[in-house]
XYZ file of C-alpha atoms in Angstrom:
355
model
C 46.170 92.571 29.144
C 45.744 93.114 32.616
C 46.813 95.837 34.824
C 45.813 94.717 38.443
C 48.630 93.274 40.590
C 46.958 90.567 41.968
C 44.021 88.742 39.825
C 41.433 87.145 42.349
C 41.930 82.951 42.378
C 39.148 82.768 40.628
C 40.280 85.296 37.762
C 43.456 83.965 37.998
C 42.544 80.544 37.510
C 39.558 80.714 35.346
C 40.553 78.831 32.383
C 41.943 75.301 34.994
C 38.047 76.122 36.909
C 36.733 75.643 33.188
C 37.868 72.668 32.271
C 37.030 70.706 35.454
C 33.466 71.803 35.379
C 33.148 71.119 31.675
C 34.050 67.634 33.039
C 33.007 67.537 35.743
C 30.005 64.706 36.491
C 29.965 63.844 39.907
C 27.527 65.233 42.777
C 27.680 68.894 43.762
C 26.551 70.633 46.697
C 23.352 73.123 46.252
C 25.056 75.732 45.293
C 28.763 74.644 44.751
C 29.954 75.642 40.811
C 32.035 72.535 41.468
C 32.061 68.978 43.376
C 34.362 67.771 45.817
C 36.426 66.067 44.069
C 36.389 68.604 41.283
C 37.229 71.010 43.874
C 40.024 68.776 45.398
C 41.474 68.394 42.118
C 41.603 71.832 41.670
C 43.592 72.514 45.338
C 45.749 69.838 44.558
C 46.279 69.730 40.696
C 46.265 66.956 38.504
C 49.716 66.427 36.449
C 49.055 67.584 33.595
C 45.859 70.355 33.282
C 45.428 71.808 36.987
C 48.245 73.428 38.864
C 48.715 72.849 42.044
C 47.674 75.673 44.193
C 48.555 73.448 48.138
C 51.087 70.970 48.333
C 50.506 69.487 51.133
C 48.807 65.854 52.737
C 46.046 65.338 49.534
C 43.593 63.855 52.565
C 43.789 67.867 54.912
C 42.054 68.810 51.747
C 40.212 66.070 51.666
C 38.272 67.065 55.359
C 38.029 70.827 54.639
C 36.824 70.533 52.029
C 34.130 67.970 53.053
C 33.311 69.573 56.085
C 31.902 72.963 54.136
C 29.752 70.335 52.170
C 28.533 69.639 55.600
C 26.845 72.414 57.731
C 29.390 72.870 60.002
C 31.488 76.156 59.241
C 35.679 75.630 58.485
C 38.448 76.572 60.732
C 42.164 76.347 59.220
C 44.460 77.263 62.350
C 48.600 77.146 61.366
C 51.391 78.802 62.303
C 51.946 82.139 60.535
C 52.593 80.423 56.822
C 51.645 77.906 55.466
C 48.756 78.985 53.812
C 45.550 79.502 55.203
C 44.771 82.508 53.017
C 46.122 81.184 50.418
C 44.131 77.875 50.335
C 40.600 79.251 52.036
C 40.832 82.080 49.204
C 41.370 79.379 46.352
C 38.414 76.752 48.073
C 36.016 79.596 47.625
C 36.555 80.446 44.303
C 36.376 77.201 43.476
C 33.063 76.523 45.243
C 31.216 79.081 44.526
C 33.509 80.873 42.284
C 33.777 84.224 44.436
C 36.319 84.291 46.783
C 35.912 88.011 47.841
C 33.278 87.758 51.167
C 35.926 88.424 52.901
C 36.394 89.650 56.493
C 39.833 91.109 57.329
C 39.961 90.477 62.161
C 41.760 92.883 63.882
C 41.387 94.312 67.011
C 38.930 97.127 65.819
C 37.039 94.701 63.925
C 33.288 95.504 64.255
C 30.496 93.769 65.158
C 28.970 95.555 61.784
C 31.379 93.197 59.352
C 30.024 90.159 60.505
C 26.570 91.409 60.971
C 25.297 94.858 59.089
C 26.059 98.320 58.856
C 23.704 101.058 57.425
C 23.670 104.033 55.780
C 23.734 106.672 57.646
C 22.465 109.456 55.546
C 19.938 106.998 53.420
C 18.491 106.560 57.588
C 18.367 110.176 58.323
C 16.553 110.731 55.388
C 14.040 108.310 55.369
C 13.786 105.563 57.757
C 15.354 102.282 58.560
C 14.372 99.920 55.575
C 16.944 97.590 53.668
C 18.397 99.853 51.177
C 19.796 101.914 54.495
C 20.733 99.186 55.325
C 24.645 98.307 54.603
C 25.141 94.751 54.125
C 28.082 92.428 55.671
C 30.279 89.808 53.741
C 28.451 87.824 55.445
C 24.832 88.484 54.907
C 25.393 88.397 50.986
C 26.974 85.176 51.197
C 23.932 84.157 53.129
C 22.449 85.848 50.938
C 23.296 84.656 47.341
C 24.137 81.052 48.564
C 28.393 81.465 48.213
C 31.743 81.050 51.165
C 32.469 83.900 53.059
C 35.768 84.011 55.082
C 36.815 85.274 58.127
C 40.216 86.319 58.278
C 42.754 85.957 61.412
C 39.155 84.981 64.037
C 40.896 85.430 67.019
C 42.624 89.235 65.912
C 38.458 90.455 66.551
C 37.067 91.062 70.247
C 35.027 88.059 71.918
C 31.557 89.476 71.605
C 31.874 90.144 67.766
C 33.148 86.363 66.814
C 30.409 85.890 69.262
C 27.665 87.914 66.499
C 28.884 84.636 64.326
C 26.910 81.874 66.916
C 24.226 82.774 65.723
C 24.968 82.554 62.147
C 26.837 79.590 62.194
C 23.925 77.496 64.318
C 20.375 79.087 62.971
C 21.724 79.700 59.453
C 19.419 82.617 59.994
C 21.007 86.308 60.612
C 17.976 88.526 62.603
C 17.556 92.844 62.078
C 15.480 93.557 64.953
C 15.046 97.277 63.318
C 13.203 96.556 60.157
C 11.881 92.970 62.589
C 13.205 91.243 59.417
C 15.812 88.509 58.926
C 17.911 87.026 56.349
C 18.402 83.059 56.050
C 21.326 81.358 54.340
C 21.039 80.219 50.660
C 22.100 76.255 49.850
C 26.501 77.314 49.042
C 26.742 79.404 52.545
C 29.706 78.612 54.505
C 32.072 80.289 56.174
C 35.802 80.186 56.401
C 37.672 81.063 59.121
C 41.861 80.591 59.580
C 43.301 81.650 63.000
C 47.241 81.687 63.976
C 47.754 79.595 66.698
C 50.713 81.220 67.589
C 47.715 83.872 68.484
C 45.522 81.958 71.364
C 45.136 84.142 74.748
C 45.264 86.851 72.155
C 41.467 86.489 71.989
C 40.109 82.917 72.635
C 37.352 81.617 71.022
C 34.453 80.712 73.534
C 33.403 77.297 73.504
C 29.953 77.625 72.162
C 31.682 79.024 68.668
C 34.932 76.898 68.682
C 31.812 73.921 69.039
C 30.545 75.436 65.007
C 33.682 74.780 63.868
C 35.571 71.694 61.895
C 39.300 72.996 62.518
C 42.338 71.384 60.029
C 45.063 72.128 61.377
C 47.325 73.710 57.573
C 51.490 71.483 59.264
C 54.683 73.206 58.081
C 56.528 71.362 54.619
C 57.068 67.880 56.248
C 60.559 67.667 54.567
C 62.771 70.309 52.981
C 62.225 69.168 49.690
C 58.055 69.713 49.776
C 59.159 73.485 50.929
C 61.488 73.438 47.951
C 59.448 72.397 45.821
C 56.460 74.888 47.302
C 58.583 77.050 47.357
C 59.786 77.586 44.107
C 56.580 77.381 42.784
C 55.047 80.270 44.290
C 58.977 82.617 43.539
C 58.231 81.259 39.997
C 54.565 82.358 39.956
C 55.416 85.168 41.811
C 58.010 86.936 39.067
C 55.787 85.918 36.359
C 52.234 88.888 38.372
C 55.228 91.078 38.614
C 56.917 90.788 35.619
C 60.240 90.820 36.807
C 63.646 91.108 34.051
C 63.785 86.660 33.502
C 66.861 85.452 36.493
C 68.589 82.285 36.227
C 66.991 81.390 39.271
C 69.175 78.167 40.508
C 67.793 75.700 43.442
C 70.858 76.090 44.984
C 69.793 79.004 46.329
C 66.259 78.274 46.757
C 67.314 75.603 48.915
C 70.345 76.632 51.045
C 67.856 79.501 51.774
C 64.876 77.176 53.310
C 67.521 74.822 54.249
C 68.214 77.741 56.617
C 65.459 78.308 57.861
C 64.176 74.674 58.445
C 67.420 74.644 61.045
C 66.444 77.351 62.676
C 63.163 77.375 62.966
C 64.007 73.721 64.354
C 66.350 73.959 66.712
C 68.818 71.517 64.674
C 70.826 71.630 61.947
C 69.952 69.366 59.225
C 72.374 66.923 59.450
C 70.729 66.527 63.338
C 74.347 66.836 64.976
C 74.428 70.558 65.988
C 71.632 71.850 67.834
C 71.157 76.040 67.042
C 69.276 78.482 69.276
C 65.809 79.650 67.640
C 65.759 83.116 66.795
C 61.841 85.453 68.341
C 60.383 85.257 64.409
C 58.263 82.270 62.792
C 60.555 81.751 59.481
C 58.252 80.465 57.827
C 57.687 79.304 54.621
C 56.676 82.396 53.551
C 58.780 84.547 53.957
C 61.675 82.355 52.331
C 59.208 82.739 49.658
C 59.516 86.962 50.063
C 62.962 86.411 50.670
C 63.842 84.840 47.671
C 61.763 86.815 45.610
C 63.288 90.030 46.214
C 66.935 88.560 45.682
C 65.499 87.571 42.328
C 64.639 91.520 41.942
C 68.547 92.379 42.957
C 70.116 90.567 41.466
C 67.584 91.147 37.229
C 67.423 94.804 38.620
C 71.184 95.470 40.132
C 73.053 92.862 39.406
C 73.984 89.558 35.842
C 71.405 88.183 36.118
C 71.584 86.027 37.754
C 70.677 84.862 42.051
C 73.726 84.477 44.148
C 73.869 84.944 47.844
C 74.516 88.229 48.556
C 71.252 88.722 46.662
C 69.220 87.129 49.458
C 72.011 87.745 52.238
C 69.797 90.958 53.060
C 66.804 89.144 52.638
C 68.104 86.378 55.464
C 69.039 88.327 58.338
C 66.267 90.165 58.195
C 63.722 87.693 58.411
C 66.263 86.514 60.772
C 66.440 89.726 63.450
C 63.587 91.176 64.495
C 64.437 91.082 67.456
C 68.165 93.570 67.240
C 69.672 92.095 71.303
C 69.074 88.547 70.869
C 68.262 87.293 67.179
C 71.455 88.735 66.002
C 72.505 86.862 68.596
C 71.508 83.484 67.356
C 72.409 84.312 63.808
C 76.169 85.291 64.453
C 75.943 82.097 66.125
C 74.340 80.049 63.317
C 76.929 82.126 60.671
C 80.186 80.791 62.925
C 79.242 77.607 64.125
C 77.080 76.194 61.333
C 77.773 78.439 58.520
C 81.653 79.181 58.699
C 81.908 75.262 57.861
C 80.422 74.343 55.060
C 82.640 74.469 52.558
C 80.348 74.777 49.643
C 78.561 77.646 51.369
C 80.995 80.073 51.953
C 80.761 82.845 50.092
C 76.642 83.103 51.737
C 78.725 83.392 54.754
C 81.115 86.238 53.606
C 77.609 88.270 51.911
C 75.580 87.444 55.447
C 79.056 88.431 57.183
C 79.607 91.861 54.745
C 75.130 92.664 54.831
C 75.412 92.122 58.690
């Protein structure tokens, strides 16, 4: 039994990856652990031994996998909560067997995170050398022929982003201090993610954007698809966190998903009533978080059955990001939509009490 709170994808799904590798007789690109067909099966599942990791259009996954088999890098673009990070991790696990070569983009990310840094104690004692150099995850991926992951690319300063241009175009990382370079081994590529709500923060230069093939991850197309995604992830999180067994009816899951979708799209499920949208994203990931928290409440402080009172506070917290404008939107939605639904009376009262 592992005590790790969240195992890496290649460890958590090691048995599935081994099953696929054993039966995989298709052509594998150089440096890949699995063929593109097997990678896609790992991501989408096969309805038997392989569980789905991503629920969405098959063609999107096929395009992403095919991109990584070329010399083009992959940019996963989408609104928050569309599983960009989740998909990039599983792609790296299936292709390279290692999802840990990660650069987290922030406003404070330095160029060393893309190129390399120095062990200054050794640098002062011995002078510049390969032993005194501290490789970045990108440099390690190049040297080992693996995939590197760059999260929130547009959050990084533009000059740091542009450090990737030489890496992606020449497949080489110069080390001028040593008059050397690191050339990428076969199997190397980069998966980057970006939130399309961050456009204008640090837009990609045209030179860098040309070196990526962009795949847009959509929000779930239907309520049923989103309910399926939320149900699966809530169950997985409950098991990994070892939460006590809770009767998690689809009714509450469907209700949370419905609320989020209606507020997100600005119209009720039947299309008859327009509603105001709050400032938050109300993503699928947030719905999963609300329900997981509700299960913990039901298990530890309730009777083990997930009820409206267990999710009401979580929904209100997700909706009301701006304490002034969002509170008005939420109250209006409660009074004009939730209150009118006969089978939602308990939910209405719970939300009023939570507010």
